[in-house]
PDB file of C-alpha atoms in Angstrom:
ATOM      1  CA  MET A1182     -24.534  41.657   3.980  1.00 49.00           C
ATOM      2  CA  GLU A1183     -22.114  43.719   1.960  1.00 63.00           C
ATOM      3  CA  LYS A1184     -23.294  44.551  -1.551  1.00 75.00           C
ATOM      4  CA  ILE A1185     -21.481  42.572  -4.209  1.00 88.00           C
ATOM      5  CA  ARG A1186     -21.300  44.219  -7.599  1.00 90.00           C
ATOM      6  CA  ARG A1187     -23.261  42.680 -10.437  1.00 92.00           C
ATOM      7  CA  LEU A1188     -21.276  40.774 -13.029  1.00 96.00           C
ATOM      8  CA  PRO A1189     -21.803  41.086 -16.778  1.00 96.00           C
ATOM      9  CA  ASP A1190     -23.244  37.914 -18.340  1.00 95.00           C
ATOM     10  CA  SER A1191     -19.910  36.702 -19.744  1.00 96.00           C
ATOM     11  CA  GLU A1192     -18.159  36.981 -16.364  1.00 97.00           C
ATOM     12  CA  PHE A1193     -21.137  35.437 -14.566  1.00 97.00           C
ATOM     13  CA  GLU A1194     -20.949  32.468 -16.940  1.00 97.00           C
ATOM     14  CA  ILE A1195     -17.297  31.933 -15.980  1.00 97.00           C
ATOM     15  CA  MET A1196     -18.109  32.282 -12.268  1.00 98.00           C
ATOM     16  CA  ASN A1197     -20.861  29.666 -12.588  1.00 97.00           C
ATOM     17  CA  ILE A1198     -18.273  27.272 -13.971  1.00 97.00           C
ATOM     18  CA  LEU A1199     -15.834  28.125 -11.175  1.00 98.00           C
ATOM     19  CA  TRP A1200     -18.544  27.666  -8.512  1.00 98.00           C
ATOM     20  CA  ASP A1201     -19.132  24.133  -9.823  1.00 97.00           C
ATOM     21  CA  LEU A1202     -15.454  23.194  -9.471  1.00 98.00           C
ATOM     22  CA  GLU A1203     -13.248  22.585  -6.431  1.00 97.00           C
ATOM     23  CA  ASP A1204     -10.335  24.927  -5.678  1.00 98.00           C
ATOM     24  CA  PRO A1205      -7.680  25.134  -6.957  1.00 97.00           C
ATOM     25  CA  ILE A1206      -9.002  25.291 -10.494  1.00 98.00           C
ATOM     26  CA  GLU A1207      -6.874  24.886 -13.606  1.00 97.00           C
ATOM     27  CA  ARG A1208      -7.615  26.800 -16.809  1.00 96.00           C
ATOM     28  CA  LYS A1209      -8.086  23.520 -18.678  1.00 95.00           C
ATOM     29  CA  GLN A1210     -11.012  22.612 -16.387  1.00 97.00           C
ATOM     30  CA  ILE A1211     -12.686  25.933 -17.149  1.00 97.00           C
ATOM     31  CA  GLU A1212     -12.117  25.528 -20.890  1.00 95.00           C
ATOM     32  CA  GLU A1213     -13.624  22.034 -20.889  1.00 95.00           C
ATOM     33  CA  ARG A1214     -16.808  23.210 -19.171  1.00 95.00           C
ATOM     34  CA  LEU A1215     -17.077  26.404 -21.190  1.00 94.00           C
ATOM     35  CA  PHE A1216     -16.509  24.709 -24.528  1.00 91.00           C
ATOM     36  CA  GLU A1217     -19.413  22.332 -23.846  1.00 90.00           C
ATOM     37  CA  LYS A1218     -21.659  25.350 -24.520  1.00 89.00           C
ATOM     38  CA  HIS A1219     -19.589  27.437 -26.939  1.00 87.00           C
ATOM     39  CA  GLN A1220     -16.018  28.213 -27.830  1.00 88.00           C
ATOM     40  CA  ILE A1221     -14.294  31.460 -27.051  1.00 92.00           C
ATOM     41  CA  ALA A1222     -10.750  32.487 -27.752  1.00 93.00           C
ATOM     42  CA  LEU A1223      -8.199  31.682 -25.056  1.00 93.00           C
ATOM     43  CA  THR A1224      -7.289  35.365 -24.849  1.00 95.00           C
ATOM     44  CA  THR A1225     -10.947  36.211 -24.145  1.00 96.00           C
ATOM     45  CA  LEU A1226     -11.107  33.630 -21.357  1.00 97.00           C
ATOM     46  CA  LEU A1227      -7.909  34.949 -19.802  1.00 96.00           C
ATOM     47  CA  THR A1228      -9.262  38.510 -20.006  1.00 97.00           C
ATOM     48  CA  LEU A1229     -12.473  37.463 -18.242  1.00 98.00           C
ATOM     49  CA  LEU A1230     -10.493  35.676 -15.515  1.00 98.00           C
ATOM     50  CA  THR A1231      -8.305  38.747 -15.030  1.00 98.00           C
ATOM     51  CA  ARG A1232     -11.407  40.947 -14.728  1.00 98.00           C
ATOM     52  CA  LEU A1233     -12.877  38.597 -12.129  1.00 98.00           C
ATOM     53  CA  SER A1234      -9.631  38.816 -10.209  1.00 98.00           C
ATOM     54  CA  ASP A1235      -9.556  42.624 -10.444  1.00 97.00           C
ATOM     55  CA  LYS A1236     -13.132  42.725  -9.084  1.00 97.00           C
ATOM     56  CA  GLY A1237     -12.227  40.491  -6.137  1.00 96.00           C
ATOM     57  CA  PHE A1238     -14.243  37.440  -7.208  1.00 98.00           C
ATOM     58  CA  ILE A1239     -11.234  35.161  -7.659  1.00 98.00           C
ATOM     59  CA  ARG A1240      -7.560  34.978  -6.757  1.00 98.00           C
ATOM     60  CA  ILE A1241      -5.036  33.944  -9.383  1.00 98.00           C
ATOM     61  CA  GLU A1242      -1.856  32.189  -8.285  1.00 98.00           C
ATOM     62  CA  LYS A1243       0.931  31.712 -10.790  1.00 95.00           C
ATOM     63  CA  TYR A1244       3.079  28.620 -10.678  1.00 92.00           C
ATOM     64  CA  GLY A1245       5.571  28.422 -13.457  1.00 93.00           C
ATOM     65  CA  ARG A1246       3.844  29.286 -16.706  1.00 92.00           C
ATOM     66  CA  ARG A1247       0.472  28.160 -15.392  1.00 94.00           C
ATOM     67  CA  SER A1248      -2.130  29.665 -13.134  1.00 97.00           C
ATOM     68  CA  ARG A1249      -4.493  28.313 -10.519  1.00 98.00           C
ATOM     69  CA  TYR A1250      -7.762  30.016  -9.697  1.00 98.00           C
ATOM     70  CA  TYR A1251      -9.435  30.272  -6.287  1.00 98.00           C
ATOM     71  CA  LYS A1252     -12.973  31.528  -5.652  1.00 98.00           C
ATOM     72  CA  LEU A1253     -13.217  34.392  -3.165  1.00 98.00           C
ATOM     73  CA  ILE A1254     -16.982  34.928  -3.333  1.00 97.00           C
ATOM     74  CA  ASP A1255     -19.523  32.217  -2.619  1.00 96.00           C
ATOM     75  CA  LYS A1256     -22.329  31.636  -5.133  1.00 96.00           C
ATOM     76  CA  LYS A1257     -24.922  31.816  -2.353  1.00 94.00           C
ATOM     77  CA  ASP A1258     -23.576  35.205  -1.191  1.00 93.00           C
ATOM     78  CA  TYR A1259     -23.529  36.555  -4.749  1.00 94.00           C
ATOM     79  CA  LEU A1260     -27.081  35.426  -5.514  1.00 91.00           C
ATOM     80  CA  SER A1261     -28.370  36.757  -2.201  1.00 87.00           C
ATOM     81  CA  SER A1262     -26.802  40.153  -2.824  1.00 86.00           C
ATOM     82  CA  GLN A1263     -28.129  40.333  -6.377  1.00 87.00           C
ATOM     83  CA  SER A1264     -31.615  39.237  -5.311  1.00 84.00           C
ATOM     84  CA  THR A1265     -31.796  42.020  -2.740  1.00 79.00           C
ATOM     85  CA  SER A1266     -30.605  44.579  -5.273  1.00 79.00           C
ATOM     86  CA  PHE A1267     -33.029  43.274  -7.920  1.00 78.00           C
ATOM     87  CA  PHE A1268     -35.952  43.367  -5.467  1.00 77.00           C
ATOM     88  CA  LYS A1269     -35.209  46.951  -4.444  1.00 81.00           C
ATOM     89  CA  GLN A1270     -34.659  48.138  -8.004  1.00 81.00           C
ATOM     90  CA  LEU A1271     -37.573  46.342  -9.634  1.00 78.00           C
ATOM     91  CA  CYS A1272     -40.230  46.669  -6.928  1.00 81.00           C
ATOM     92  CA  GLY A1273     -38.937  49.592  -4.911  1.00 83.00           C
ATOM     93  CA  GLY A1274     -38.612  47.251  -1.950  1.00 81.00           C
ATOM     94  CA  ASP A1275     -42.402  46.803  -1.817  1.00 85.00           C
ATOM     95  CA  LEU A1276     -43.164  43.175  -0.985  1.00 80.00           C
ATOM     96  CA  LYS A1277     -46.789  43.420  -2.159  1.00 87.00           C
ATOM     97  CA  VAL A1278     -45.689  44.614  -5.593  1.00 83.00           C
ATOM     98  CA  PHE A1279     -43.194  41.754  -5.792  1.00 80.00           C
ATOM     99  CA  ALA A1280     -45.721  39.128  -4.640  1.00 80.00           C
ATOM    100  CA  ASN A1281     -48.342  40.372  -7.118  1.00 83.00           C
ATOM    101  CA  ALA A1282     -45.779  40.293  -9.919  1.00 81.00           C
ATOM    102  CA  LEU A1283     -44.946  36.678  -9.061  1.00 78.00           C
ATOM    103  CA  CYS A1284     -48.619  35.708  -8.934  1.00 80.00           C
ATOM    104  CA  ASP A1285     -49.284  37.427 -12.281  1.00 84.00           C
ATOM    105  CA  SER A1286     -46.279  35.773 -13.912  1.00 83.00           C
ATOM    106  CA  LYS A1287     -46.404  32.496 -15.759  1.00 84.00           C
ATOM    107  CA  LEU A1288     -45.158  30.525 -12.735  1.00 85.00           C
ATOM    108  CA  SER A1289     -46.929  27.213 -12.355  1.00 88.00           C
ATOM    109  CA  LYS A1290     -48.919  26.315  -9.259  1.00 86.00           C
ATOM    110  CA  GLU A1291     -46.124  23.876  -8.425  1.00 91.00           C
ATOM    111  CA  ASP A1292     -43.515  26.667  -8.628  1.00 89.00           C
ATOM    112  CA  LEU A1293     -45.619  28.895  -6.373  1.00 83.00           C
ATOM    113  CA  ALA A1294     -46.113  26.014  -3.918  1.00 88.00           C
ATOM    114  CA  GLU A1295     -42.353  25.436  -3.878  1.00 90.00           C
ATOM    115  CA  LEU A1296     -41.771  29.148  -3.246  1.00 85.00           C
ATOM    116  CA  ARG A1297     -44.280  29.047  -0.396  1.00 85.00           C
ATOM    117  CA  ARG A1298     -42.514  25.993   1.075  1.00 91.00           C
ATOM    118  CA  LEU A1299     -39.124  27.700   0.875  1.00 86.00           C
ATOM    119  CA  LEU A1300     -40.432  30.854   2.523  1.00 84.00           C
ATOM    120  CA  GLU A1301     -42.004  28.881   5.345  1.00 90.00           C
ATOM    121  CA  GLU A1302     -38.796  26.907   5.784  1.00 90.00           C
ATOM    122  CA  LYS A1303     -36.748  30.124   6.141  1.00 81.00           C
ATOM    123  CA  SER A1304     -39.054  31.734   8.706  1.00 73.00           C
TER     124      SER A1304
END
């Protein structure tokens, strides 16, 4: 899989909203979801959307004075790419180091059992 660049938190927050919506997406839909958590200036939102477009995460289509937004990168693909990068950076690609870190973390037995189930399902 091709490496997908990591997004800053503010852009990732916008992408999470976009991933939850069906294309094409109107700005008003994004604002409604975003403002449930906190308000940002319209100019800031438009800047973040433009950055996401410049980075190839979304396509912006103008129609009249409005814009529609289309996702170009799947959430699953993004998370997979970032997980691989995180694993290599944090643990040097060493699975034993990663597994020990998980076991030493505050994950519950239920979380570890779920992880085990997912790993077995994928193999």
